[in-house]
Structure formats: C-alpha cells, structure tokens
Short mmCIF file of C-alpha atoms in Angstrom, two decimals:
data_model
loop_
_atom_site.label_atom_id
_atom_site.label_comp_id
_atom_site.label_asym_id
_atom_site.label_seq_id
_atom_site.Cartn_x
_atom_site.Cartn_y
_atom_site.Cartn_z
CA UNK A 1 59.46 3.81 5.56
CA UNK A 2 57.95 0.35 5.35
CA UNK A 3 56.03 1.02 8.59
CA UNK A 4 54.33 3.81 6.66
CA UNK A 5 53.38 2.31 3.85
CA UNK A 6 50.97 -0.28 5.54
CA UNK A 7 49.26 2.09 7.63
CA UNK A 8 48.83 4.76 4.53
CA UNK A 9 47.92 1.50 2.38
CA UNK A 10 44.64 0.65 4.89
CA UNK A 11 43.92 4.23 5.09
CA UNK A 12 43.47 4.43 1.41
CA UNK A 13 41.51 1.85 1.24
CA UNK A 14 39.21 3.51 3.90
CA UNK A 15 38.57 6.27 1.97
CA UNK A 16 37.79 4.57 -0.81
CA UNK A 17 35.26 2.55 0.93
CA UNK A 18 33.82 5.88 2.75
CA UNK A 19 34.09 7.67 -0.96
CA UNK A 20 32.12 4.85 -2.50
CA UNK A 21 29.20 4.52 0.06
CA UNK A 22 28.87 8.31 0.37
CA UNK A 23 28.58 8.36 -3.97
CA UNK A 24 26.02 5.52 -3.36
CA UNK A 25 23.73 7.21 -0.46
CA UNK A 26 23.54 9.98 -2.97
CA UNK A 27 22.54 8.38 -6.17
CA UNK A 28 20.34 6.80 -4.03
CA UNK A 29 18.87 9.65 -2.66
CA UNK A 30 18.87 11.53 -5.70
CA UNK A 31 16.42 8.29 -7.52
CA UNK A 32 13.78 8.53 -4.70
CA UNK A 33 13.87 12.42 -4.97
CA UNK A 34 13.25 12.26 -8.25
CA UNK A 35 11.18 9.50 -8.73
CA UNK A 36 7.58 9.96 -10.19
CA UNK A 37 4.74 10.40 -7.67
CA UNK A 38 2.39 7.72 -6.66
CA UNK A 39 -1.85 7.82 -6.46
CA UNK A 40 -2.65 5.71 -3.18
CA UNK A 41 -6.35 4.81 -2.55
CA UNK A 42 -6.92 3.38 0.70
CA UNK A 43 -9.79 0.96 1.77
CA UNK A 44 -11.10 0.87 5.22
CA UNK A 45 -11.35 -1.83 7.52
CA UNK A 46 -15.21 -3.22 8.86
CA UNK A 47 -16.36 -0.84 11.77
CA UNK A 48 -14.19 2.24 10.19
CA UNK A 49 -14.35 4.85 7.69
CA UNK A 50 -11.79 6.99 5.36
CA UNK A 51 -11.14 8.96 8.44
CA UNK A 52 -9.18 5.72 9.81
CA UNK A 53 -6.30 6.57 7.35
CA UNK A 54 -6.11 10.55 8.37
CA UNK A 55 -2.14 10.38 9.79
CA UNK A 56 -1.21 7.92 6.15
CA UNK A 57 -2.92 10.34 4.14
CA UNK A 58 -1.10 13.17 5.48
CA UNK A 59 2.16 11.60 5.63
CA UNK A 60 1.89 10.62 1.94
CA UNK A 61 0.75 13.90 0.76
CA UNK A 62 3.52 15.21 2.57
CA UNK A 63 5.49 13.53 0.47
CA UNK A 64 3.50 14.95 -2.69
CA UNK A 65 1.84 11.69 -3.59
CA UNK A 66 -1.86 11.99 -4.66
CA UNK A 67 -4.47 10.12 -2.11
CA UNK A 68 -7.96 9.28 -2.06
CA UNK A 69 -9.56 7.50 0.78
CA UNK A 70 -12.71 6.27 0.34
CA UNK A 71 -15.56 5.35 2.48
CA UNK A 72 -16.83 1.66 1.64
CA UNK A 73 -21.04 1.31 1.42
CA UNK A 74 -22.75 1.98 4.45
CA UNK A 75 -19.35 3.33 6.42
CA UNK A 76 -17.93 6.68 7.42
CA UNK A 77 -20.07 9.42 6.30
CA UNK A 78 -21.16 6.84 2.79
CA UNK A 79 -25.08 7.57 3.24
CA UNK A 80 -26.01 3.79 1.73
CA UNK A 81 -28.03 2.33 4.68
CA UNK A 82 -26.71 -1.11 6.23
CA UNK A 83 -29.49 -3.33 6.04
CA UNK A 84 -29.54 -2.56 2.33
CA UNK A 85 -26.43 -4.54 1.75
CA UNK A 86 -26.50 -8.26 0.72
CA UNK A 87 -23.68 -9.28 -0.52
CA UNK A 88 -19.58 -8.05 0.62
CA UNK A 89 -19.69 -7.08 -3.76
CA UNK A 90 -22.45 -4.54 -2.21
CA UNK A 91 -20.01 -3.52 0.53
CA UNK A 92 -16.84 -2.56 -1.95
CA UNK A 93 -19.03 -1.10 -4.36
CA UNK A 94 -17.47 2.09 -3.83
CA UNK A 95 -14.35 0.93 -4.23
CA UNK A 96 -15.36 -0.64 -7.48
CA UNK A 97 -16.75 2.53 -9.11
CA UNK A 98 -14.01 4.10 -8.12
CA UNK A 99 -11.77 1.75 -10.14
CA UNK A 100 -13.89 1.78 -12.84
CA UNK A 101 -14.07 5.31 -13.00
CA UNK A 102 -10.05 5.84 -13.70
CA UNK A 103 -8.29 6.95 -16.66
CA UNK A 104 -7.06 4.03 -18.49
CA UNK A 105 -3.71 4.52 -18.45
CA UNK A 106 -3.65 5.57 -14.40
CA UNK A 107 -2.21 2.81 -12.21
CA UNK A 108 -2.49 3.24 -8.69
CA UNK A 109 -1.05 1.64 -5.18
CA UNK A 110 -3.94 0.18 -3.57
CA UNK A 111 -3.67 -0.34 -0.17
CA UNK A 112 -6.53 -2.71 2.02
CA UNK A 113 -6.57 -2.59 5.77
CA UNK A 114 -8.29 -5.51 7.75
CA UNK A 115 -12.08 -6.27 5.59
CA UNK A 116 -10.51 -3.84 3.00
CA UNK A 117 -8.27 -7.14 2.07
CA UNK A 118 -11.19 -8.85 0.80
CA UNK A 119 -12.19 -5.72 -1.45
CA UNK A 120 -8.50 -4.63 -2.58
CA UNK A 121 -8.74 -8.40 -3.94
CA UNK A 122 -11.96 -8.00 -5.52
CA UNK A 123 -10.24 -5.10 -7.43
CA UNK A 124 -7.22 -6.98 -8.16
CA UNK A 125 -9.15 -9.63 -10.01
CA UNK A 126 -11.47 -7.58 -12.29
CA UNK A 127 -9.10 -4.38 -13.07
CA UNK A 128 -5.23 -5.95 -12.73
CA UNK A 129 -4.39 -3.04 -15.79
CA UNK A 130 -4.94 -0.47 -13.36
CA UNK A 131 -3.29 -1.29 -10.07
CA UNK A 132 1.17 -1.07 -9.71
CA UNK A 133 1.15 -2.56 -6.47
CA UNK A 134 -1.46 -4.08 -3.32
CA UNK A 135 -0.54 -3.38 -0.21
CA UNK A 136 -2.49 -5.62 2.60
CA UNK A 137 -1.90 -4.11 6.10
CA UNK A 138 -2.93 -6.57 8.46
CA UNK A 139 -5.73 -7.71 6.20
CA UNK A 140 -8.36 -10.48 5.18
CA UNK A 141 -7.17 -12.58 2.07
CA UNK A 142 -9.49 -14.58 0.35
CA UNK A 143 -9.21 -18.56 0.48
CA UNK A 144 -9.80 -21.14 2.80
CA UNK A 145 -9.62 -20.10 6.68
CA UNK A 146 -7.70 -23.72 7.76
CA UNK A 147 -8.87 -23.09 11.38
CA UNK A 148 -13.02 -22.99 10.09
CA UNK A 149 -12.71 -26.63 8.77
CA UNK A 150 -10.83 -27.94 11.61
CA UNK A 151 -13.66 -26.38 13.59
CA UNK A 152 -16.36 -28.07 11.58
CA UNK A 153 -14.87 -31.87 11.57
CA UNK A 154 -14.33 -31.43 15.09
CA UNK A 155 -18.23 -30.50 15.97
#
C-alpha cells in the first residue's frame, strides 16, 4: 500500500500542475482575444514609401487592428517635390498633420522604421497625449552620434 501512495501522491501533483497551466494558457488567451483593438501608423524609412510596410499592414489588419501608413514628404507616391524640402520638420510633415489631425481622445501605436525614428520622435515630443506606445524598428534616435565626435577630434 505504501508503495502506492508515493507514486499516486506525485501523480496528483502532476495534474495539478498540468490543470493549473492549462487554466492559465486560457485566461491568457481569452485577455488577448478580447482585448480592445489597436490604431498603428507606420512611418517609412529614407529611400521608401508606405508600400515598405505592405506584409505589417496586412498582418495587423488580420488581426482586426486599424492601420494607416503614410507616405513622408517627397516619398512613395507623396507628390511634394524633393528639392522643396529644407529642413527633416519639412520631411515628417505628413506625419505631423496626421497627428494633429486625430480625435483627442484617440491614442495610437506609432511605429518608426530607420529615418522614421527621427520623425516618430518629433511626434513624441509635441503630441505625448496622443500616442500609447513607440515602437523604433531598427531606427534613428535623436542625440549625440558618439562615433561623429570621435571622428571630428581625430581629423
């Protein structure tokens, strides 16, 4: 009898375990099917357009969030004509309006890929009330580039 009881004992407490992480997947499961759905705007890299983010923007819509991709000045099919920009605030203008432009109460996920960086920043700093979350995805941040001033006391 007592040789029972120790393997019974260990396979109770297996179950339990298994019961217990299977309850926890599905809670789990059940939060991020119910969660609320998320507005992504994407922002280009240089050299690209809103076209770069076709495969994210179908994956997320997929998944029923809202997306809007824009085109930055002068990129993708944005008619603004390069050699009418001056400054990178000319550049994310777009991306500025746009932000401007949303309901007051809208927060979105705000996701910069490479130059985009430098304008998902830009957005950061003059409309934080309107963005849940910045994603960078492999992208420019603004500050100091350490390896430019070692370059210039070395020259």
């Amino acid at each position: 009898m007592q040789k029972l009881l120790l393997p019974l004992f260990f396979l109770l407490i297996f179950l339990s375990f298994s019961t217990q992480t299977q309850t926890s997947f599905d809670l789990l499961h059940h939060h991020y099917s119910q969660s609320t759905k998320s507005h992504f705007v994407l922002v280009h890299g240089a050299c690209l357009g809103a076209w770069s983010w076709y495969k994210v923007t179908t994956f997320l819509q997929t998944a029923g969030h809202n997306v809007t991709a824009l085109d930055m000045a002068a990129a993708g099919i944005d008619p603004t004509q390069p050699q009418s920009l001056k400054t990178i605030t000319d550049y994310f203008q777009p991306l500025l309006n746009f932000m401007e432009a949303l309901q007051a109460d809208e927060k979105i996920v705000l996701v910069g890929h490479s130059l985009g960086g430098l304008g998902i920043s830009m957005a950061m700093e003059r409309f934080p009330e309107k963005i849940s979350v910045a994603i960078f995805v492999t992208a420019a941040m603004p500050g100091p580039i350490p390896w430019l001033f070692s370059m210039e006391e070395q020259v």
